[in-house]
């Protein structure tokens, strides 16, 4: 295998000796373990591990690695995935009217802070095309109405497939995706909701936050599932507000929370820090390798 | 009037010249204005003011002050209240099993950080009596069942009336007060709810927060109204948690948020910083007088 | 005067009747008071006021307003300034290598979130020119060495004067400006320092934060004064870090703090929310007008 | 060994296979690994591990465990310690005038939130004796002057030795301990400093924070070393303040930060979450076991 960082994400029933067995396996296969993070859910007796390896100097091929690991994993009833660092993940961004999250992702990517390859921007409006232009990215305007929704999603799917997209980011895309669409990309669609979920699910969270008189507002990045705003939460943030904050002020303050929260969630996903179980996202912290 | 701080809280339709008229009034009556805070709700065209006065050197009596102010206030359709600093507010604390908020309030009061007179602790359990004893406070054990609820609340009301209580603090009192009880004390009952409202209204918020996989938990202090957990929010706080946090850990982390949030809300109330309008609490910041 | 928002910033010795006198003045001159914020420093017996007015329907000219106000202000020993909303403030941005603050300001301005007119970007390096180009702004490359510093600053001053600049923002400009330069623009140069001042003044704050093992890092926006990193603090922010954070991680986490803190400080300045006294910045909150 | 939780803290030069070797060791000795946390400092090429074990069902004695582990550890140049859960750590609290941290620790301990045995309170003032009395704890009044300092510290040492104290907590003890004293208890004295270190080291941090006009204040818990306020930082917290905050207000707001930060740091120490290296405290998060 070429020199690269390899990440395994593992989930299985808890048992004695798991960490010893797994780390031994990689040790014997001559990997250097960069970091090894685990989490035991003692309520459900499940075990989770994220292990990062340096492939430098190993003679093993990917195929061999995966076959050998399966040999270890199967009797332990492991669900696992392996991620190779040699290829950047490919991203598509979905937007509507609001620009701040789009700017933020494009800028971070351009400055090298997101380790990914943003391939295209898709929108149901033309408004944000100049931003994609500024960053030299294709912008696909796919308008949508109740009637054309199925067709529009089909166009999106074609673009996603054609571009071999790994991750779809809804950067304030104000359309509800169909179950058919969502189910095609499990744990591969990240949405930013402009409230501190589960507070203010659904529409107009800032207006409702104003009316409820909350003293903090927030934003939530989560994987999209077929239950609207109920997918596994990856990251949340809040900011203090006061009675002086009008709905417009809340929206402005919220915009800064949204973009930070979305960027953090996307980064965690790109760095393979997340395992989902029972609609909860286990997000391992970035290891100080 | 004896030398003391006097606080007016005012609410009225917005109009030109309000601040000039009010501040002139106090100037002409020889008060020194310590601080003057206002808030204009431009959505509803309403005006709110908190004005703090030093009565030092004024010859005016309370009765004269109130009569003269009414003469100014009536044509401007003001709703107003005046609070004299010469008398400490009297507080009753309601608790059940959980001790941290009770300890916190008693300790702050003992150390002089809350400007109030805690008269008694009421509980539906005997468990926390030793804490009231430590602080030398009467503890009234009033057990409650579905059948005896009306009667028990009547006993509470008698204690509250007899002790001339101004503020009732539900410091994790795990009973739902009846509408009859709550309506007797509008904006005079503060409750601490152990979630970031409106998320996780109702029972078992920490268990539900765990199941939802949130990344931040919170607490909310609000005035009790007849709609459970829907009263005007005075103060909220949050703390970051991770997937590692079990329901028990969330409860422990939450306890620290609860006590700080409740103590802040109680302090704001005692310092007459709050005006309620349309179920929103306008909480003027503490002025640096 | 044309219909516009007018802001007065006032500082004077504390005295009885100040708020009444000032608000009366504007009331009698037929202004509508949008908001009136005050702060009394009781340690030094000084009084500060920010008052926002709607000039709609007033017949008065600017000259008359200022003359009449001076007539009120002089006997009360007021220091004051008046800011008319009809003209956007003009901004120059100084940068070196680091792009995140520059992106952030340009993007906010482009999206209409900063009420100003960014006229030019000045840098001692060519690196960030493409960003200015993306936003269609002039980029002046003015390299500097120890020897040419005076000359380079002179070129900057010419650009600033020629463009009639009101506010200079050091968006990670990694040169120390001379006292002569700074003294030309008192309270008109905002700097972002990449630490939580007064911790880690001077160079390499992230490296030093790593070495000290702090558990939170921060950023500070302040007015530049001739004492390096000692000017009046406008805004600060922090973020939690752990032992896992390498100096590079701290830098990345810090970048997000820096841009938010700088943007908030610039916004407060542009909205005339700041009065400086004794090297402390009194920053009135944005009023919910 | 009786059924209990055993914690190993390990530090050594980084090398291939460390985690495999260590976890194998415990697996082969029939321990169940509850959690295994590691940190690699890639700047200095050092490796740190905290491993928590369930001794249930192991036949091994403590002596055998330690001998066998040493056999593994020595060739790997490990520095290590082992902590058995069967015995609560014994704590002494040092105070002067300020009560909030003392209350907080005593209350948490009484309510079972700190897993320790508080044996005594020592103070150079009599003022806080009533609080120790409330909680039924011995209070040793040991006044100190410049002249009697050596003698007073000797009395403290005698009390500490006699009570077999593991951890000394300076809960706002306003005396500087001598180097001789501090060196007797390395990484066993925790101090709370009432500022966000390294800002405002030394005396009167709140007054200096006021004068500097900071917008956030903080507190820092650290191990005491012979360099005042320069020991390894365990935990820090901050809270937002404004220009309105007087030094007295800062002190009050700060008190709440201090007690939370100190309580968290003490809990981390008691749970053996900390390894110190190069004056940095590696604080492993509480594992969700």
PDB file of C-alpha atoms in Angstrom, chain B residues 65-278:
ATOM      1  CA  UNK B  65     -44.824  60.036  44.576  1.00  0.00           C
ATOM      2  CA  UNK B  66     -47.302  57.450  43.423  1.00  0.00           C
ATOM      3  CA  UNK B  67     -50.139  59.941  43.054  1.00  0.00           C
ATOM      4  CA  UNK B  68     -48.024  62.377  41.093  1.00  0.00           C
ATOM      5  CA  UNK B  69     -46.619  59.639  38.878  1.00  0.00           C
ATOM      6  CA  UNK B  70     -50.118  58.318  38.161  1.00  0.00           C
ATOM      7  CA  UNK B  71     -51.008  61.807  37.004  1.00  0.00           C
ATOM      8  CA  UNK B  72     -48.215  61.561  34.411  1.00  0.00           C
ATOM      9  CA  UNK B  73     -48.782  57.907  33.597  1.00  0.00           C
ATOM     10  CA  UNK B  74     -52.509  57.765  33.006  1.00  0.00           C
ATOM     11  CA  UNK B  75     -52.760  59.888  29.858  1.00  0.00           C
ATOM     12  CA  UNK B  76     -49.815  57.928  28.422  1.00  0.00           C
ATOM     13  CA  UNK B  77     -51.595  54.614  29.129  1.00  0.00           C
ATOM     14  CA  UNK B  78     -48.731  53.341  31.233  1.00  0.00           C
ATOM     15  CA  UNK B  79     -48.766  50.090  33.165  1.00  0.00           C
ATOM     16  CA  UNK B  80     -46.271  50.589  35.943  1.00  0.00           C
ATOM     17  CA  UNK B  81     -45.025  49.385  39.294  1.00  0.00           C
ATOM     18  CA  UNK B  82     -42.745  50.935  41.885  1.00  0.00           C
ATOM     19  CA  UNK B  83     -40.385  49.013  44.162  1.00  0.00           C
ATOM     20  CA  UNK B  84     -38.850  50.485  47.278  1.00  0.00           C
ATOM     21  CA  UNK B  85     -35.484  49.249  48.431  1.00  0.00           C
ATOM     22  CA  UNK B  86     -36.205  49.659  52.143  1.00  0.00           C
ATOM     23  CA  UNK B  87     -37.798  46.219  52.488  1.00  0.00           C
ATOM     24  CA  UNK B  88     -36.208  42.943  51.416  1.00  0.00           C
ATOM     25  CA  UNK B  89     -38.390  40.645  49.378  1.00  0.00           C
ATOM     26  CA  UNK B  90     -39.511  37.513  51.169  1.00  0.00           C
ATOM     27  CA  UNK B  91     -38.953  34.169  49.519  1.00  0.00           C
ATOM     28  CA  UNK B  92     -40.322  30.651  49.865  1.00  0.00           C
ATOM     29  CA  UNK B  93     -38.480  27.725  48.288  1.00  0.00           C
ATOM     30  CA  UNK B  94     -40.264  24.594  47.062  1.00  0.00           C
ATOM     31  CA  UNK B  95     -38.227  21.409  46.689  1.00  0.00           C
ATOM     32  CA  UNK B  96     -38.615  17.666  46.276  1.00  0.00           C
ATOM     33  CA  UNK B  97     -35.626  15.265  46.227  1.00  0.00           C
ATOM     34  CA  UNK B  98     -32.853  17.154  44.552  1.00  0.00           C
ATOM     35  CA  UNK B  99     -30.555  19.246  46.702  1.00  0.00           C
ATOM     36  CA  UNK B 100     -28.229  21.271  44.480  1.00  0.00           C
ATOM     37  CA  UNK B 101     -30.496  24.248  43.773  1.00  0.00           C
ATOM     38  CA  UNK B 102     -31.596  24.439  47.385  1.00  0.00           C
ATOM     39  CA  UNK B 103     -28.007  24.448  48.661  1.00  0.00           C
ATOM     40  CA  UNK B 104     -27.099  27.045  46.107  1.00  0.00           C
ATOM     41  CA  UNK B 105     -29.848  29.510  46.986  1.00  0.00           C
ATOM     42  CA  UNK B 106     -29.389  29.103  50.735  1.00  0.00           C
ATOM     43  CA  UNK B 107     -25.658  29.541  50.493  1.00  0.00           C
ATOM     44  CA  UNK B 108     -25.850  32.608  48.250  1.00  0.00           C
ATOM     45  CA  UNK B 109     -28.380  34.144  50.564  1.00  0.00           C
ATOM     46  CA  UNK B 110     -26.307  33.382  53.641  1.00  0.00           C
ATOM     47  CA  UNK B 111     -23.245  34.941  52.027  1.00  0.00           C
ATOM     48  CA  UNK B 112     -25.197  38.084  51.164  1.00  0.00           C
ATOM     49  CA  UNK B 113     -25.304  37.574  47.410  1.00  0.00           C
ATOM     50  CA  UNK B 114     -29.093  37.502  47.151  1.00  0.00           C
ATOM     51  CA  UNK B 115     -30.825  40.526  48.552  1.00  0.00           C
ATOM     52  CA  UNK B 116     -33.808  38.713  50.048  1.00  0.00           C
ATOM     53  CA  UNK B 117     -35.230  37.147  53.131  1.00  0.00           C
ATOM     54  CA  UNK B 118     -35.744  33.402  52.719  1.00  0.00           C
ATOM     55  CA  UNK B 119     -38.546  32.562  55.128  1.00  0.00           C
ATOM     56  CA  UNK B 120     -39.205  28.886  54.639  1.00  0.00           C
ATOM     57  CA  UNK B 121     -38.683  25.738  52.625  1.00  0.00           C
ATOM     58  CA  UNK B 122     -41.667  23.627  51.592  1.00  0.00           C
ATOM     59  CA  UNK B 123     -41.338  20.078  50.309  1.00  0.00           C
ATOM     60  CA  UNK B 124     -43.444  17.077  49.446  1.00  0.00           C
ATOM     61  CA  UNK B 125     -40.643  14.925  50.841  1.00  0.00           C
ATOM     62  CA  UNK B 126     -38.719  14.845  54.101  1.00  0.00           C
ATOM     63  CA  UNK B 127     -35.401  14.171  52.437  1.00  0.00           C
ATOM     64  CA  UNK B 128     -33.949  17.680  52.291  1.00  0.00           C
ATOM     65  CA  UNK B 129     -34.891  18.745  55.819  1.00  0.00           C
ATOM     66  CA  UNK B 130     -31.269  18.422  57.042  1.00  0.00           C
ATOM     67  CA  UNK B 131     -30.214  21.091  54.569  1.00  0.00           C
ATOM     68  CA  UNK B 132     -32.814  23.564  55.800  1.00  0.00           C
ATOM     69  CA  UNK B 133     -31.680  22.699  59.327  1.00  0.00           C
ATOM     70  CA  UNK B 134     -28.037  23.438  58.460  1.00  0.00           C
ATOM     71  CA  UNK B 135     -29.086  26.923  57.404  1.00  0.00           C
ATOM     72  CA  UNK B 136     -31.486  27.384  60.316  1.00  0.00           C
ATOM     73  CA  UNK B 137     -34.619  27.627  58.182  1.00  0.00           C
ATOM     74  CA  UNK B 138     -38.102  26.204  58.833  1.00  0.00           C
ATOM     75  CA  UNK B 139     -38.868  23.174  56.650  1.00  0.00           C
ATOM     76  CA  UNK B 140     -42.484  22.302  56.026  1.00  0.00           C
ATOM     77  CA  UNK B 141     -43.104  18.751  54.967  1.00  0.00           C
ATOM     78  CA  UNK B 142     -46.356  18.690  53.028  1.00  0.00           C
ATOM     79  CA  UNK B 143     -46.738  15.303  51.346  1.00  0.00           C
ATOM     80  CA  UNK B 144     -48.982  15.196  48.341  1.00  0.00           C
ATOM     81  CA  UNK B 145     -50.997  12.577  46.499  1.00  0.00           C
ATOM     82  CA  UNK B 146     -53.393  12.911  43.618  1.00  0.00           C
ATOM     83  CA  UNK B 147     -56.217  12.900  46.135  1.00  0.00           C
ATOM     84  CA  UNK B 148     -54.756  15.410  48.587  1.00  0.00           C
ATOM     85  CA  UNK B 149     -53.314  17.846  46.047  1.00  0.00           C
ATOM     86  CA  UNK B 150     -55.944  20.540  46.565  1.00  0.00           C
ATOM     87  CA  UNK B 151     -55.580  20.337  50.299  1.00  0.00           C
ATOM     88  CA  UNK B 152     -51.790  20.383  50.171  1.00  0.00           C
ATOM     89  CA  UNK B 153     -51.770  23.448  47.957  1.00  0.00           C
ATOM     90  CA  UNK B 154     -54.157  25.097  50.406  1.00  0.00           C
ATOM     91  CA  UNK B 155     -51.618  24.472  53.162  1.00  0.00           C
ATOM     92  CA  UNK B 156     -48.906  25.982  50.991  1.00  0.00           C
ATOM     93  CA  UNK B 157     -51.046  29.040  50.324  1.00  0.00           C
ATOM     94  CA  UNK B 158     -51.590  29.503  54.037  1.00  0.00           C
ATOM     95  CA  UNK B 159     -47.859  29.348  54.699  1.00  0.00           C
ATOM     96  CA  UNK B 160     -47.207  31.776  51.870  1.00  0.00           C
ATOM     97  CA  UNK B 161     -49.824  34.226  53.072  1.00  0.00           C
ATOM     98  CA  UNK B 162     -48.858  33.956  56.717  1.00  0.00           C
ATOM     99  CA  UNK B 163     -45.248  34.668  55.839  1.00  0.00           C
ATOM    100  CA  UNK B 164     -46.152  37.486  53.468  1.00  0.00           C
ATOM    101  CA  UNK B 165     -44.116  35.863  50.709  1.00  0.00           C
ATOM    102  CA  UNK B 166     -43.222  37.910  47.617  1.00  0.00           C
ATOM    103  CA  UNK B 167     -41.464  35.273  45.545  1.00  0.00           C
ATOM    104  CA  UNK B 168     -41.931  31.514  45.310  1.00  0.00           C
ATOM    105  CA  UNK B 169     -38.988  29.586  43.858  1.00  0.00           C
ATOM    106  CA  UNK B 170     -39.510  26.053  42.554  1.00  0.00           C
ATOM    107  CA  UNK B 171     -35.996  24.730  43.098  1.00  0.00           C
ATOM    108  CA  UNK B 172     -36.630  21.390  41.386  1.00  0.00           C
ATOM    109  CA  UNK B 173     -40.095  20.914  42.916  1.00  0.00           C
ATOM    110  CA  UNK B 174     -41.307  17.902  40.966  1.00  0.00           C
ATOM    111  CA  UNK B 175     -45.038  18.509  41.254  1.00  0.00           C
ATOM    112  CA  UNK B 176     -47.238  20.309  38.773  1.00  0.00           C
ATOM    113  CA  UNK B 177     -48.929  23.191  40.545  1.00  0.00           C
ATOM    114  CA  UNK B 178     -52.625  23.683  39.825  1.00  0.00           C
ATOM    115  CA  UNK B 179     -53.868  26.582  37.751  1.00  0.00           C
ATOM    116  CA  UNK B 180     -55.651  27.949  40.794  1.00  0.00           C
ATOM    117  CA  UNK B 181     -52.370  28.095  42.683  1.00  0.00           C
ATOM    118  CA  UNK B 182     -50.399  29.589  39.826  1.00  0.00           C
ATOM    119  CA  UNK B 183     -52.970  32.232  39.040  1.00  0.00           C
ATOM    120  CA  UNK B 184     -52.799  33.505  42.616  1.00  0.00           C
ATOM    121  CA  UNK B 185     -49.143  34.465  42.078  1.00  0.00           C
ATOM    122  CA  UNK B 186     -48.655  35.822  38.579  1.00  0.00           C
ATOM    123  CA  UNK B 187     -44.979  36.583  37.822  1.00  0.00           C
ATOM    124  CA  UNK B 188     -44.184  35.614  41.374  1.00  0.00           C
ATOM    125  CA  UNK B 189     -43.328  31.930  40.869  1.00  0.00           C
ATOM    126  CA  UNK B 190     -39.980  31.064  39.259  1.00  0.00           C
ATOM    127  CA  UNK B 191     -39.384  27.508  38.088  1.00  0.00           C
ATOM    128  CA  UNK B 192     -36.187  25.854  36.893  1.00  0.00           C
ATOM    129  CA  UNK B 193     -36.693  23.379  34.093  1.00  0.00           C
ATOM    130  CA  UNK B 194     -33.828  20.985  33.435  1.00  0.00           C
ATOM    131  CA  UNK B 195     -33.668  21.449  29.683  1.00  0.00           C
ATOM    132  CA  UNK B 196     -33.061  24.135  27.133  1.00  0.00           C
ATOM    133  CA  UNK B 197     -36.711  25.083  26.495  1.00  0.00           C
ATOM    134  CA  UNK B 198     -38.621  24.675  24.264  1.00  0.00           C
ATOM    135  CA  UNK B 199     -36.592  21.499  23.752  1.00  0.00           C
ATOM    136  CA  UNK B 200     -37.586  18.623  26.022  1.00  0.00           C
ATOM    137  CA  UNK B 201     -40.610  20.137  27.715  1.00  0.00           C
ATOM    138  CA  UNK B 202     -42.154  17.814  30.278  1.00  0.00           C
ATOM    139  CA  UNK B 203     -40.665  14.826  32.044  1.00  0.00           C
ATOM    140  CA  UNK B 204     -37.230  13.170  31.904  1.00  0.00           C
ATOM    141  CA  UNK B 205     -35.382  15.720  29.784  1.00  0.00           C
ATOM    142  CA  UNK B 206     -31.928  14.246  30.419  1.00  0.00           C
ATOM    143  CA  UNK B 207     -32.983  10.765  29.348  1.00  0.00           C
ATOM    144  CA  UNK B 208     -34.550  12.207  26.222  1.00  0.00           C
ATOM    145  CA  UNK B 209     -31.494  14.379  25.554  1.00  0.00           C
ATOM    146  CA  UNK B 210     -29.356  11.256  25.733  1.00  0.00           C
ATOM    147  CA  UNK B 211     -31.620   9.398  23.324  1.00  0.00           C
ATOM    148  CA  UNK B 212     -31.702  12.310  20.895  1.00  0.00           C
ATOM    149  CA  UNK B 213     -27.925  12.520  20.983  1.00  0.00           C
ATOM    150  CA  UNK B 214     -27.724  16.292  21.506  1.00  0.00           C
ATOM    151  CA  UNK B 215     -24.293  17.877  21.782  1.00  0.00           C
ATOM    152  CA  UNK B 216     -25.295  20.557  24.294  1.00  0.00           C
ATOM    153  CA  UNK B 217     -27.656  20.369  27.253  1.00  0.00           C
ATOM    154  CA  UNK B 218     -29.273  23.240  29.076  1.00  0.00           C
ATOM    155  CA  UNK B 219     -31.543  24.598  31.748  1.00  0.00           C
ATOM    156  CA  UNK B 220     -34.218  27.275  31.730  1.00  0.00           C
ATOM    157  CA  UNK B 221     -35.586  29.486  34.487  1.00  0.00           C
ATOM    158  CA  UNK B 222     -39.041  30.882  33.776  1.00  0.00           C
ATOM    159  CA  UNK B 223     -42.093  32.273  35.444  1.00  0.00           C
ATOM    160  CA  UNK B 224     -44.619  29.524  36.054  1.00  0.00           C
ATOM    161  CA  UNK B 225     -47.825  29.909  34.106  1.00  0.00           C
ATOM    162  CA  UNK B 226     -50.775  27.617  33.723  1.00  0.00           C
ATOM    163  CA  UNK B 227     -49.229  26.182  30.550  1.00  0.00           C
ATOM    164  CA  UNK B 228     -46.577  23.775  31.771  1.00  0.00           C
ATOM    165  CA  UNK B 229     -43.003  24.830  30.841  1.00  0.00           C
ATOM    166  CA  UNK B 230     -44.357  27.604  28.626  1.00  0.00           C
ATOM    167  CA  UNK B 231     -44.000  30.625  30.889  1.00  0.00           C
ATOM    168  CA  UNK B 232     -41.818  33.660  30.112  1.00  0.00           C
ATOM    169  CA  UNK B 233     -38.147  32.658  30.000  1.00  0.00           C
ATOM    170  CA  UNK B 234     -35.915  34.655  32.332  1.00  0.00           C
ATOM    171  CA  UNK B 235     -32.582  32.934  31.865  1.00  0.00           C
ATOM    172  CA  UNK B 236     -31.037  29.958  30.058  1.00  0.00           C
ATOM    173  CA  UNK B 237     -27.689  28.253  30.081  1.00  0.00           C
ATOM    174  CA  UNK B 238     -26.046  25.400  28.210  1.00  0.00           C
ATOM    175  CA  UNK B 239     -22.999  23.182  28.473  1.00  0.00           C
ATOM    176  CA  UNK B 240     -21.300  21.034  25.864  1.00  0.00           C
ATOM    177  CA  UNK B 241     -21.663  17.255  26.151  1.00  0.00           C
ATOM    178  CA  UNK B 242     -20.536  14.343  24.004  1.00  0.00           C
ATOM    179  CA  UNK B 243     -21.684  10.865  23.048  1.00  0.00           C
ATOM    180  CA  UNK B 244     -19.731   9.638  26.080  1.00  0.00           C
ATOM    181  CA  UNK B 245     -22.196  11.347  28.417  1.00  0.00           C
ATOM    182  CA  UNK B 246     -24.604   8.819  29.892  1.00  0.00           C
ATOM    183  CA  UNK B 247     -27.985   9.989  31.193  1.00  0.00           C
ATOM    184  CA  UNK B 248     -26.393  10.039  34.661  1.00  0.00           C
ATOM    185  CA  UNK B 249     -23.530  12.228  33.426  1.00  0.00           C
ATOM    186  CA  UNK B 250     -25.970  14.585  31.716  1.00  0.00           C
ATOM    187  CA  UNK B 251     -27.849  14.888  34.988  1.00  0.00           C
ATOM    188  CA  UNK B 252     -24.675  15.764  36.856  1.00  0.00           C
ATOM    189  CA  UNK B 253     -23.486  18.294  34.261  1.00  0.00           C
ATOM    190  CA  UNK B 254     -27.005  19.688  34.089  1.00  0.00           C
ATOM    191  CA  UNK B 255     -27.147  20.212  37.843  1.00  0.00           C
ATOM    192  CA  UNK B 256     -24.443  22.878  37.600  1.00  0.00           C
ATOM    193  CA  UNK B 257     -26.268  24.646  34.791  1.00  0.00           C
ATOM    194  CA  UNK B 258     -29.536  24.520  36.717  1.00  0.00           C
ATOM    195  CA  UNK B 259     -28.193  26.131  39.819  1.00  0.00           C
ATOM    196  CA  UNK B 260     -26.427  28.952  38.035  1.00  0.00           C
ATOM    197  CA  UNK B 261     -29.412  29.671  35.797  1.00  0.00           C
ATOM    198  CA  UNK B 262     -31.876  29.611  38.673  1.00  0.00           C
ATOM    199  CA  UNK B 263     -29.701  31.833  40.851  1.00  0.00           C
ATOM    200  CA  UNK B 264     -29.307  34.378  38.052  1.00  0.00           C
ATOM    201  CA  UNK B 265     -33.040  34.438  37.355  1.00  0.00           C
ATOM    202  CA  UNK B 266     -33.890  34.869  41.028  1.00  0.00           C
ATOM    203  CA  UNK B 267     -31.374  37.705  41.308  1.00  0.00           C
ATOM    204  CA  UNK B 268     -32.864  39.470  38.274  1.00  0.00           C
ATOM    205  CA  UNK B 269     -36.319  39.187  39.804  1.00  0.00           C
ATOM    206  CA  UNK B 270     -35.184  40.440  43.200  1.00  0.00           C
ATOM    207  CA  UNK B 271     -33.473  43.409  41.597  1.00  0.00           C
ATOM    208  CA  UNK B 272     -36.638  44.316  39.667  1.00  0.00           C
ATOM    209  CA  UNK B 273     -34.967  43.876  36.319  1.00  0.00           C
ATOM    210  CA  UNK B 274     -37.883  42.101  34.622  1.00  0.00           C
ATOM    211  CA  UNK B 275     -41.005  43.255  32.765  1.00  0.00           C
ATOM    212  CA  UNK B 276     -43.213  40.627  31.154  1.00  0.00           C
ATOM    213  CA  UNK B 277     -45.115  41.323  27.942  1.00  0.00           C
ATOM    214  CA  UNK B 278     -46.800  38.808  25.639  1.00  0.00           C
TER     215      UNK B 278
END
